[in-house]
Amino acid sequence: MENNKQPQKMDHSKMNHKTEDHSKMDHSKMKHDHGSVPMGMAGHDHHQMMINDFKKRFWVTLFLTIPILFLSPMIQDFFGYEYLLPGNSYVLFGFGTIVYFYGGWPFLKGFWSEIKSGAPGMMTLISMAISVAYFYSSATVFGLKGVDFFWELATLIAIMLIGHWIEMKSVLGASKALQLLVSMMPAEAHKVTGDKIEDIALDKLLKDDIILIKPGEKVPADGIITEGTSYLNESMLTGESKPVKKEVNDKVIGGSVNGNSTINVKVEHTGKDSYLNKVIKMVEEAQKTKSKMQNLSDRAAKWLTYIALVIGFGTLATWLLLGFPFVFALERMVTVMVIACPHALGLAIPLVVAISTAVSAQNGLLIRNRTAFEESRKISALLFDKTGTLTKGDFGVTRIETVDKNFTTEEVLRLASALEQSSEHPIAVGIIKKVKENKVVIPNLEKFKAITGKGVEAIVEGKEVKVVSPGYLRENNISIPEDAYSDAAETVVFIVIDNKLVGFIALADEIRPESAEAIRIFKKNNIKVLMATGDNEITAKAVSDKLGLDGYFAEVLPHQKVEIIKDLQAKGEFVAMTGDGVNDAPALAQANVGIAVGSGTDVAAETADIILVNSNPQDIANLILFGKATYNKMIQNLIWATGYNVIAIPLAAGVLYSSGFVLGPAIGAVFMSLSTIIVAINAQLLKRKISKK
């Protein structure tokens, strides 16, 4: 590896750079019916049904709570009035029984599920609290000495129900961004068969079908334009706010919205193979994947359940041993259990995960590894591939030169184009564009193969033709012409025929206008920006100097990028690598955070932790800033959820009893629900944190 300019100022303080294993995704639980029900809709409908169920149970419980409060002797004593019906205690028992079994049924059912799975949790605490309240109060109706608290049972269940109702609405709101993606595909497509156009269901659409898309319609499948030119709105898919001009042979993405003209499209991907479905599946998998932060909150919630049970029964025993009435001791125990419900803690991380993953997808950031996304806040060094990321990747041929008088410049271009015609690499695209401009006929080839990291070769018209990098020439002791590189930041490829250099083609690649702003944001966040490119020293230095990078590596092969990353990690850097997800796979895997860029409709970059639909470096800046905001929201929610319990549980147990302060179960339930609602609202505020273009 030839390092033409060593990265500067590499003596930053050491950081923990241990590479995290990718989170394991549970694919077995995921069911997608691509035929009838759009992906995710079944879960969406089920969630809505649960919300409606909690809503109905709340209103019924509230309706019964009003007479319970009015007829309760304890409430009457407090407010100084008396109104007792004949059989007043039995009336309270009847209303209380309906509230317990109907209003409390979701909690009782949840308790049974937790016990069967051997994982007591929130539902266990709520069920024990309301069951103790109900059965003790019922016993006082049928002869046990004591005062009932049906009123506390009713208010507790009503508050729990409304807390769950609001919480579930927040969770549903978090999934709306994903549901919006699901709803982007139209129900039908206009299939073109000869002169006939027929509307067919989306699941009947096949590869290579020709479809007509009218102005304003959604594109029903991924494909290539065969006829027409239009501007397409891809903002919901890629985060690109401006409509994108699409012409013949350009790719279109299913779910994007056609603009001002009619176009014909040849279908490439449908159903589960489509870009949109891959995005949706990836988002769903990421939301189900548990990161280190989520595992931490799960463990905390589990331990809080056990602690609450111990403290709850310990509180009961303590007050009884101190000689206080059983009713008082029981009320303290019930309050502790209500306060300790790890509701806010259980919601703190999953809700942030759901929101951040779905909103990221809408902005062209596809998260495969939750832990890597959360740890993007630690990035201290960012290694860029140059072409198509810092630069536009839109190469234009600037010079064609020959070094062999037997070959003209047109012949050099013609033979090179034979090898580049099937490639989507920006350099190949630039050469083919020049060929089309010059109306050159591209010859056929045989025995095509890639020379890893150095170029391509094939047999063209009986000649062994290679299009290679300067590194290949050096390895094979072929002299590089003195005039190969001008002062401009050009990329040069060399044409070798029958092992003899015959000419070269120089191309220029313009630096992206967004790159400078992205570099400014990285430096503001104390992130060193480096570049590793297969390009020559002159080109690499020109780009590095113009953008003010901290260092660059020129003429680097894909496997050498791994060594660069290892070297940075050995110096204590937390490294993010950006690459195309194919040639850069080893480097993406080695980096602490692997970011595949420029993937377009190919979202299957298996070695990357995060995939950026566009190649815009500004998106990487957004990713890091949004990763920091997501992590901060998680920490805020964890602090609120756990801090609340640390303060409230002792108050519920009665530590301030001597000062005259006693926290009742109903008030405890209010604070518990309020804590949950605050956590939910705080998570929703995350939507404002991601930058819009």
XYZ file of C-alpha atoms in Angstrom:
693
model
C 0.000 0.000 0.000
C 1.338 3.356 -0.945
C 0.397 6.139 1.425
C 1.091 9.341 -0.428
C 0.005 11.536 2.399
C -0.194 10.288 5.924
C -3.335 11.223 7.873
C -2.582 14.246 9.987
C -2.955 14.639 13.743
C -3.513 10.979 14.516
C -2.605 11.328 18.204
C -6.119 11.774 19.510
C -6.948 10.177 22.849
C -7.537 6.438 22.753
C -11.046 5.209 22.267
C -12.611 1.805 22.737
C -12.728 0.484 19.204
C -13.781 -3.096 19.722
C -15.898 -4.106 16.740
C -19.391 -5.097 17.773
C -21.030 -8.207 16.398
C -24.034 -7.600 14.241
C -27.286 -7.881 16.109
C -29.077 -11.107 15.307
C -32.385 -10.688 13.621
C -35.260 -13.021 14.335
C -36.503 -13.799 10.856
C -38.675 -16.672 12.024
C -41.283 -14.386 13.535
C -41.696 -12.300 10.407
C -44.569 -13.146 8.089
C -45.169 -11.220 4.899
C -48.084 -11.799 2.584
C -47.170 -9.999 -0.581
C -50.269 -11.138 -2.386
C -53.276 -9.900 -0.455
C -52.337 -7.881 2.611
C -49.522 -5.337 2.225
C -46.552 -6.003 4.456
C -47.078 -4.694 7.975
C -50.768 -3.896 7.560
C -51.997 -6.912 9.538
C -49.958 -5.852 12.564
C -51.127 -2.288 12.069
C -54.819 -3.360 12.108
C -54.270 -5.579 15.159
C -52.645 -2.683 17.006
C -55.577 -0.419 16.127
C -58.018 -3.060 17.431
C -56.112 -3.188 20.732
C -56.267 0.594 21.020
C -60.035 0.523 20.420
C -60.396 -2.236 23.032
C -58.525 -0.228 25.694
C -60.544 2.840 24.760
C -63.866 0.999 25.210
C -62.797 -0.584 28.511
C -61.649 2.816 29.789
C -64.996 4.529 29.081
C -66.990 1.680 30.680
C -64.687 1.722 33.718
C -64.899 5.509 34.013
C -68.714 5.336 33.791
C -68.775 2.875 36.732
C -66.062 4.700 38.694
C -68.252 7.799 39.142
C -71.012 6.021 41.214
C -68.324 4.014 43.057
C -66.634 7.255 44.137
C -69.981 8.836 45.045
C -71.141 5.830 47.146
C -67.784 5.115 48.833
C -67.941 5.747 52.634
C -64.289 6.818 52.643
C -64.934 9.505 50.000
C -68.106 10.627 51.802
C -66.153 11.039 55.055
C -63.463 13.018 53.255
C -65.934 15.458 51.651
C -68.312 15.540 54.637
C -71.521 14.201 53.118
C -73.595 11.024 53.577
C -75.576 9.159 50.950
C -75.998 5.436 51.538
C -78.231 3.221 49.390
C -79.905 0.108 50.849
C -77.225 -2.572 50.552
C -74.644 0.112 49.743
C -71.661 -2.208 50.209
C -73.220 -4.802 47.849
C -73.796 -2.135 45.203
C -70.124 -1.156 45.495
C -69.165 -4.843 45.320
C -71.238 -5.288 42.129
C -69.788 -2.244 40.386
C -66.292 -3.128 41.642
C -66.591 -6.690 40.315
C -67.499 -5.416 36.818
C -64.599 -2.966 36.911
C -62.169 -5.650 38.119
C -63.077 -8.322 35.571
C -63.970 -6.116 32.586
C -61.654 -3.120 33.051
C -58.865 -5.187 34.570
C -59.096 -8.077 32.078
C -56.146 -6.955 29.848
C -53.895 -6.866 32.916
C -55.126 -10.209 34.286
C -54.650 -11.789 30.873
C -51.166 -10.264 30.614
C -50.327 -11.581 34.093
C -51.247 -15.126 33.057
C -49.090 -14.841 29.914
C -46.117 -13.598 31.938
C -46.449 -16.404 34.472
C -46.722 -19.064 31.730
C -43.580 -17.709 30.054
C -41.756 -17.551 33.397
C -41.083 -13.825 32.981
C -43.077 -11.798 35.547
C -43.198 -8.138 34.634
C -45.398 -5.088 34.425
C -48.682 -6.986 34.053
C -47.788 -9.120 37.077
C -47.379 -6.027 39.242
C -50.596 -4.379 38.023
C -52.587 -7.627 38.403
C -51.319 -8.249 41.928
C -52.107 -4.671 42.918
C -55.701 -4.702 41.605
C -56.323 -8.286 42.772
C -55.226 -7.567 46.333
C -57.410 -4.429 46.318
C -60.437 -6.283 44.900
C -60.321 -9.437 47.022
C -59.581 -7.595 50.252
C -62.421 -5.116 49.585
C -64.773 -7.986 48.699
C -63.858 -9.734 51.942
C -64.862 -6.620 53.936
C -68.295 -6.745 52.274
C -68.791 -10.337 53.457
C -67.684 -10.023 57.069
C -63.966 -9.164 57.297
C -63.301 -6.215 59.590
C -61.844 -3.292 57.706
C -62.622 -0.533 55.218
C -63.014 -1.328 51.519
C -61.226 0.631 48.852
C -63.273 -0.196 45.772
C -62.864 3.477 44.873
C -59.084 3.065 44.698
C -59.484 -0.146 42.687
C -61.747 1.642 40.153
C -59.598 4.763 39.820
C -56.443 2.652 39.585
C -57.836 0.536 36.716
C -59.254 3.615 34.928
C -55.888 5.403 35.099
C -54.017 2.269 33.991
C -56.359 1.865 31.019
C -56.001 5.463 29.856
C -52.218 5.245 30.325
C -52.087 2.135 28.118
C -54.440 3.729 25.607
C -52.242 6.837 25.240
C -49.073 4.727 25.181
C -50.398 2.454 22.429
C -51.481 5.466 20.375
C -47.892 6.719 20.645
C -46.548 3.348 19.492
C -48.989 3.371 16.571
C -47.873 6.895 15.704
C -44.283 5.649 15.629
C -45.215 3.021 13.055
C -47.065 5.439 10.774
C -43.914 6.337 8.854
C -43.454 2.667 8.032
C -47.143 2.281 7.172
C -46.780 5.274 4.859
C -44.082 3.351 3.000
C -46.395 0.328 2.835
C -49.217 2.427 1.372
C -47.035 3.910 -1.359
C -47.606 1.064 -3.810
C -50.736 1.404 -5.967
C -53.277 -1.420 -6.137
C -53.166 -1.780 -9.921
C -50.883 -1.300 -12.909
C -51.572 -0.406 -16.564
C -50.072 -3.325 -18.504
C -49.203 -2.668 -22.147
C -49.613 -5.591 -24.572
C -49.144 -4.435 -28.159
C -51.727 -1.712 -28.735
C -53.829 -2.882 -25.806
C -53.685 -1.451 -22.272
C -55.332 -3.352 -19.406
C -55.470 -2.714 -15.663
C -54.199 -5.673 -13.668
C -53.686 -6.318 -9.952
C -50.177 -5.646 -8.706
C -49.567 -9.288 -7.748
C -50.231 -10.317 -11.378
C -47.373 -8.155 -12.645
C -44.382 -10.126 -13.982
C -40.750 -9.358 -14.777
C -40.256 -7.856 -18.261
C -43.895 -6.693 -18.495
C -44.295 -3.226 -20.023
C -46.421 -0.857 -17.933
C -47.774 2.606 -18.625
C -47.509 5.244 -15.892
C -49.592 8.382 -16.317
C -48.757 11.836 -14.871
C -49.372 11.979 -11.123
C -49.575 8.205 -10.704
C -47.453 6.062 -8.404
C -44.920 3.760 -10.042
C -46.171 0.189 -9.359
C -42.829 -1.656 -9.691
C -39.081 -1.192 -10.098
C -38.081 -0.984 -13.734
C -36.351 0.774 -16.613
C -37.949 3.471 -18.775
C -38.412 2.280 -22.356
C -40.308 5.305 -23.632
C -40.802 8.894 -22.465
C -39.130 11.430 -20.187
C -40.496 12.707 -16.881
C -39.613 14.062 -13.472
C -40.260 11.617 -10.602
C -40.760 12.435 -6.936
C -38.695 9.937 -4.889
C -38.664 11.941 -1.644
C -40.481 9.307 0.417
C -38.000 6.661 -0.719
C -34.641 8.380 -0.836
C -35.094 11.644 1.061
C -34.247 13.600 -2.127
C -36.657 16.545 -2.000
C -36.291 17.649 -5.625
C -38.038 15.721 -8.431
C -35.493 13.662 -10.373
C -35.399 13.754 -14.178
C -35.744 10.278 -15.700
C -35.158 9.394 -19.347
C -35.074 6.246 -21.482
C -32.847 3.527 -19.898
C -33.021 5.216 -16.471
C -34.191 3.148 -13.511
C -37.396 3.987 -11.627
C -38.343 2.829 -8.138
C -41.741 1.394 -7.267
C -43.599 3.782 -4.970
C -42.175 6.975 -6.476
C -44.649 9.427 -8.017
C -44.585 10.260 -11.715
C -44.536 13.939 -12.597
C -45.546 15.726 -15.741
C -45.363 13.137 -18.549
C -46.493 9.626 -19.439
C -43.742 6.987 -19.413
C -43.487 3.319 -20.341
C -41.493 1.118 -17.980
C -40.126 -2.410 -18.359
C -40.612 -4.222 -15.036
C -37.448 -5.490 -13.317
C -38.521 -6.262 -9.741
C -41.950 -6.958 -8.253
C -43.332 -8.137 -4.909
C -40.757 -9.142 -2.326
C -37.877 -8.384 -4.725
C -38.848 -4.738 -5.153
C -36.810 -1.960 -3.615
C -39.691 -0.732 -1.454
C -40.393 -4.169 -0.010
C -36.706 -4.642 0.756
C -36.732 -1.301 2.571
C -39.866 -2.213 4.538
C -38.462 -5.621 5.469
C -35.169 -4.052 6.520
C -36.959 -1.463 8.678
C -39.119 -4.139 10.320
C -36.085 -6.315 11.009
C -34.149 -3.374 12.454
C -37.089 -2.477 14.710
C -37.213 -6.066 15.996
C -33.459 -6.253 16.477
C -32.405 -5.516 20.031
C -29.377 -3.353 20.595
C -27.253 -3.118 23.714
C -29.363 -0.217 25.004
C -32.568 -2.194 24.531
C -31.152 -5.233 26.293
C -30.133 -2.933 29.146
C -33.680 -1.565 29.532
C -35.143 -5.096 29.364
C -32.843 -6.258 32.159
C -33.653 -3.165 34.219
C -37.415 -3.745 33.792
C -37.055 -7.410 34.790
C -35.080 -6.572 37.925
C -37.471 -3.755 38.791
C -40.312 -6.294 38.776
C -38.508 -8.555 41.231
C -37.484 -5.595 43.394
C -41.061 -4.285 43.440
C -42.441 -7.656 44.555
C -39.857 -7.899 47.346
C -40.351 -4.280 48.478
C -44.139 -4.603 48.153
C -44.447 -7.607 50.428
C -41.661 -6.240 52.638
C -43.662 -3.004 53.038
C -46.760 -4.984 54.041
C -44.806 -6.994 56.611
C -42.972 -3.936 57.991
C -46.112 -1.863 58.640
C -47.880 -4.849 60.202
C -44.888 -5.485 62.495
C -44.973 -1.809 63.486
C -48.565 -2.364 64.648
C -50.409 -0.461 61.915
C -53.837 -1.631 60.681
C -53.885 -4.248 57.932
C -55.792 -1.883 55.607
C -53.043 0.754 55.904
C -50.243 -1.809 55.361
C -52.107 -3.290 52.392
C -52.603 0.134 50.822
C -48.870 0.818 51.098
C -48.072 -2.500 49.389
C -50.556 -1.878 46.571
C -49.144 1.622 46.010
C -45.561 0.311 45.826
C -46.577 -2.261 43.201
C -48.457 0.310 41.139
C -45.621 2.848 41.297
C -43.011 0.209 40.414
C -44.711 -0.943 37.203
C -41.826 -0.805 34.684
C -44.167 0.652 32.096
C -42.159 3.742 31.223
C -38.961 1.688 31.348
C -40.400 -0.924 28.987
C -41.444 1.800 26.547
C -38.344 4.006 26.879
C -36.154 2.280 24.263
C -38.542 0.359 21.921
C -40.507 3.509 21.055
C -37.330 5.423 20.197
C -36.204 2.448 18.079
C -39.506 2.344 16.170
C -39.482 6.078 15.475
C -35.804 6.446 14.566
C -35.763 3.438 12.219
C -38.905 4.410 10.313
C -38.025 8.113 10.054
C -34.485 7.222 8.955
C -35.888 5.064 6.138
C -37.978 7.993 4.920
C -34.801 10.045 4.685
C -32.742 7.513 2.766
C -30.970 5.972 5.806
C -31.607 2.220 6.009
C -30.490 0.747 9.343
C -29.502 -2.938 9.401
C -27.594 -2.973 12.681
C -29.208 -1.072 15.563
C -26.105 -1.173 17.764
C -23.916 0.299 15.016
C -26.452 3.088 14.464
C -26.561 3.956 18.169
C -22.763 3.852 18.337
C -22.369 6.192 15.353
C -22.105 8.922 17.999
C -18.632 7.514 18.862
C -17.209 7.918 15.340
C -13.869 9.722 15.503
C -12.519 8.911 12.035
C -14.449 8.631 8.789
C -12.843 6.908 5.804
C -14.441 7.840 2.469
C -14.228 6.175 -0.878
C -13.913 9.072 -3.358
C -15.838 8.278 -6.498
C -19.580 8.881 -6.283
C -19.430 9.934 -2.633
C -17.210 13.003 -2.217
C -17.443 13.444 -5.968
C -20.491 13.201 -8.218
C -19.297 10.022 -9.882
C -20.423 11.563 -13.149
C -17.256 11.130 -15.191
C -16.767 12.888 -18.481
C -13.963 12.015 -20.905
C -11.535 14.943 -21.115
C -8.702 13.404 -23.172
C -7.984 10.311 -25.284
C -4.320 9.786 -26.131
C -2.374 7.088 -27.991
C 1.208 5.993 -27.384
C 1.266 3.548 -30.273
C 1.089 4.937 -33.815
C -0.729 1.782 -34.943
C -3.815 2.850 -32.970
C -5.917 5.988 -33.418
C -7.713 7.695 -30.550
C -11.023 6.420 -31.937
C -9.660 2.857 -31.985
C -8.497 3.165 -28.368
C -11.966 4.393 -27.344
C -13.727 1.677 -29.406
C -11.739 -1.213 -27.935
C -12.034 0.143 -24.387
C -15.807 0.509 -24.759
C -16.170 -3.219 -25.515
C -14.983 -3.991 -21.969
C -16.905 -1.192 -20.284
C -20.305 -1.600 -21.958
C -21.830 -3.843 -19.265
C -20.354 -2.101 -16.229
C -22.195 0.447 -14.087
C -18.972 1.862 -12.651
C -18.894 5.670 -13.072
C -15.723 5.489 -15.199
C -17.328 2.933 -17.512
C -20.481 5.052 -17.765
C -18.338 8.066 -18.729
C -16.555 6.125 -21.476
C -19.824 4.733 -22.902
C -21.326 8.238 -22.863
C -18.397 9.424 -24.999
C -18.853 6.453 -27.341
C -22.521 7.385 -27.881
C -21.609 11.027 -28.518
C -19.081 9.949 -31.177
C -21.493 7.320 -32.584
C -18.848 4.618 -32.264
C -19.987 1.011 -32.879
C -19.046 -1.118 -29.850
C -17.421 -4.451 -30.834
C -18.268 -7.838 -29.300
C -16.035 -9.471 -26.719
C -15.180 -12.920 -25.338
C -13.757 -14.323 -22.094
C -14.447 -11.197 -20.037
C -13.070 -11.168 -16.489
C -12.173 -8.671 -13.791
C -8.642 -8.066 -12.569
C -9.426 -7.560 -8.887
C -9.026 -3.921 -7.914
C -7.007 -3.116 -11.049
C -9.298 -3.276 -14.063
C -10.892 -5.659 -16.577
C -9.768 -7.793 -19.498
C -11.322 -9.658 -22.459
C -10.685 -10.880 -25.993
C -11.875 -8.325 -28.562
C -11.514 -9.070 -32.281
C -8.821 -11.613 -31.471
C -6.805 -9.191 -29.334
C -6.197 -9.465 -25.591
C -7.502 -6.098 -24.366
C -7.127 -4.738 -20.845
C -8.465 -1.491 -19.330
C -6.424 -0.990 -16.174
C -5.291 1.354 -13.408
C -1.766 2.797 -13.022
C -1.129 0.227 -10.287
C -1.391 -2.575 -12.851
C 1.209 -0.884 -15.061
C 3.643 -0.580 -12.151
C 3.164 -4.215 -11.142
C 3.898 -5.323 -14.683
C 6.821 -2.934 -15.217
C 5.051 -0.934 -17.920
C 6.120 2.704 -17.984
C 3.448 5.352 -17.444
C 3.616 8.070 -20.138
C 4.850 11.423 -18.835
C 1.854 13.264 -20.252
C -0.696 10.835 -18.774
C -1.597 13.236 -15.975
C -2.329 16.916 -16.444
C -2.634 19.462 -13.648
C -6.371 18.814 -13.532
C -7.856 16.353 -11.043
C -8.292 13.665 -13.670
C -8.739 9.928 -13.368
C -6.797 8.014 -16.012
C -7.328 4.448 -17.267
C -4.830 2.725 -19.519
C -5.548 0.487 -22.504
C -3.176 -2.461 -22.862
C -3.394 -4.677 -25.972
C -1.470 -7.955 -26.117
C 0.497 -6.826 -23.052
C 1.570 -3.555 -24.714
C 0.379 -0.081 -23.650
C -1.343 1.566 -26.610
C -3.130 4.549 -25.070
C -5.054 6.045 -22.196
C -8.326 7.790 -21.486
C -8.537 10.649 -18.963
C -11.812 11.467 -17.211
C -12.744 14.208 -14.773
C -15.148 13.830 -11.867
C -16.656 16.952 -10.307
C -16.660 17.303 -6.509
C -20.165 17.250 -5.031
C -21.305 20.702 -3.856
C -22.617 19.056 -0.639
C -19.219 17.583 0.247
C -17.707 20.795 1.645
C -20.654 21.355 4.024
C -20.563 17.714 5.141
C -16.807 17.959 5.882
C -17.477 21.130 7.904
C -20.075 19.288 10.016
C -17.721 16.339 10.587
C -14.902 18.608 11.735
C -17.277 20.565 13.971
C -18.058 17.233 15.641
C -14.333 16.414 15.992
C -14.400 13.680 13.360
C -11.293 13.257 11.195
C -12.139 12.838 7.513
C -9.874 10.647 5.390
C -10.105 9.388 1.820
C -8.979 6.067 0.343
C -9.114 5.843 -3.435
C -7.773 3.723 -6.238
C -7.056 6.961 -8.093
C -3.600 8.366 -8.705
C -1.703 10.703 -6.388
C -2.448 13.883 -8.378
C -6.205 13.322 -8.435
C -6.377 12.230 -4.788
C -4.331 15.219 -3.609
C -6.431 17.672 -5.646
C -9.677 16.425 -4.081
C -8.162 16.271 -0.580
C -6.744 19.810 -0.779
C -9.945 21.291 -2.171
C -12.088 19.777 0.592
C -9.545 20.235 3.371
C -9.424 16.549 4.350
C -7.258 15.342 7.227
C -5.474 12.865 4.970
C -5.765 10.586 1.964
C -4.507 7.288 0.592
C -3.997 7.003 -3.188
C -3.904 3.947 -5.489
C -5.422 1.769 -2.777
C -6.833 -1.677 -3.588
C -10.010 -2.872 -1.796
C -8.164 -5.264 0.536
C -5.720 -2.513 1.511
C -8.577 -0.429 2.920
C -8.929 -3.085 5.619
C -5.334 -2.464 6.667
C -5.936 1.301 6.788
C -8.947 0.767 9.068
C -7.037 -1.655 11.320
C -4.232 0.881 11.617
C -6.668 3.634 12.604
C -8.347 1.341 15.147
C -4.982 0.423 16.604
C -4.462 4.155 17.226
C -7.700 4.278 19.217
C -10.020 5.618 16.539
C -13.678 4.572 16.259
C -13.843 4.192 12.490
C -16.710 4.490 10.029
C -16.113 3.291 6.477
C -18.165 4.404 3.501
C -18.108 2.256 0.381
C -20.251 0.739 -2.336
C -21.023 -2.458 -0.395
C -19.482 -4.741 -3.042
C -15.759 -4.112 -3.608
C -15.528 -2.552 -0.171
C -17.223 -5.449 1.672
C -14.111 -6.461 3.724
C -13.493 -2.855 4.786
C -17.169 -2.314 5.677
C -17.064 -5.436 7.837
C -13.828 -4.376 9.558
C -15.005 -0.856 10.375
C -16.806 -0.141 13.651
C -19.633 1.265 11.540
C -19.941 0.176 7.907
C -21.916 2.549 5.663
C -22.841 1.404 2.158
C -23.456 4.391 -0.102
C -24.774 4.802 -3.595
C -26.683 1.533 -3.447
C -29.604 2.903 -5.445
C -32.167 0.156 -5.857
C -29.760 -2.512 -4.623
C -30.298 -2.537 -0.851
C -28.766 -5.948 -0.222
C -25.368 -4.712 0.983
C -24.972 -7.556 3.460
C -21.740 -6.390 5.094
C -22.909 -2.847 5.795
C -24.504 -1.779 9.089
C -26.241 1.196 7.478
C -27.207 1.764 3.850
C -27.583 5.231 2.328
C -29.878 5.250 -0.691
C -28.141 8.324 -2.109
C -24.388 8.874 -2.279
C -24.638 12.315 -0.715
C -22.017 12.850 2.054
C -24.525 15.218 3.695
C -26.610 12.091 4.437
C -23.694 10.648 6.413
C -23.543 13.836 8.462
C -27.297 13.534 9.041
C -26.812 9.899 10.027
C -24.217 10.702 12.688
C -26.176 13.644 14.092
C -29.415 11.636 14.115
C -27.593 8.704 15.734
C -26.466 11.058 18.510
C -29.998 12.440 18.916
C -31.431 8.900 19.061
C -28.946 7.822 21.721
C -29.639 10.977 23.756
C -33.392 10.276 23.635
C -32.776 6.740 24.888
C -30.655 7.997 27.776
C -33.229 10.711 28.629
C -36.027 8.142 28.678
C -34.033 5.680 30.777
C -33.131 8.392 33.293
C -36.738 9.545 33.523
C -38.156 6.035 33.856
C -35.654 4.780 36.437
C -35.271 8.092 38.293
C -39.021 8.278 38.748
C -39.052 4.843 40.395
C -36.084 5.620 42.638
C -37.964 8.602 44.089
C -41.532 7.284 43.990
C -41.123 3.776 45.453
C -39.854 4.989 48.870
C -42.696 7.550 48.978
C -45.186 4.779 48.150
C -43.741 2.601 50.912
C -44.439 5.428 53.383
C -40.993 6.745 54.314
C -42.493 10.227 54.873
C -45.408 8.955 56.959
C -44.007 10.646 60.067
C -44.122 13.961 58.171
C -47.777 13.458 57.353
C -47.264 12.557 53.689
C -48.935 9.362 52.443
C -49.107 8.457 48.741
C -52.286 6.532 47.865
C -52.607 3.883 45.094
C -54.743 6.092 42.839
C -52.265 9.024 43.037
C -49.447 6.537 42.493
C -51.219 5.314 39.362
C -51.509 8.913 38.118
C -47.767 9.457 38.493
C -46.963 6.078 36.914
C -49.149 6.843 33.877
C -47.764 10.382 33.670
C -44.229 8.970 33.586
C -45.198 6.661 30.711
C -46.839 9.481 28.755
C -43.817 11.774 29.211
C -41.502 9.033 27.915
C -43.785 8.525 24.885
C -43.945 12.260 24.107
C -40.170 12.630 24.501
C -39.625 9.809 22.003
C -41.990 11.449 19.499
C -39.879 14.642 19.641
C -37.106 12.661 17.933
C -38.873 13.182 14.594
C -37.777 16.822 14.675
C -34.123 15.925 15.034
C -33.384 14.526 11.593
C -32.291 17.113 9.044
C -34.402 17.593 5.954
C -32.797 18.449 2.655
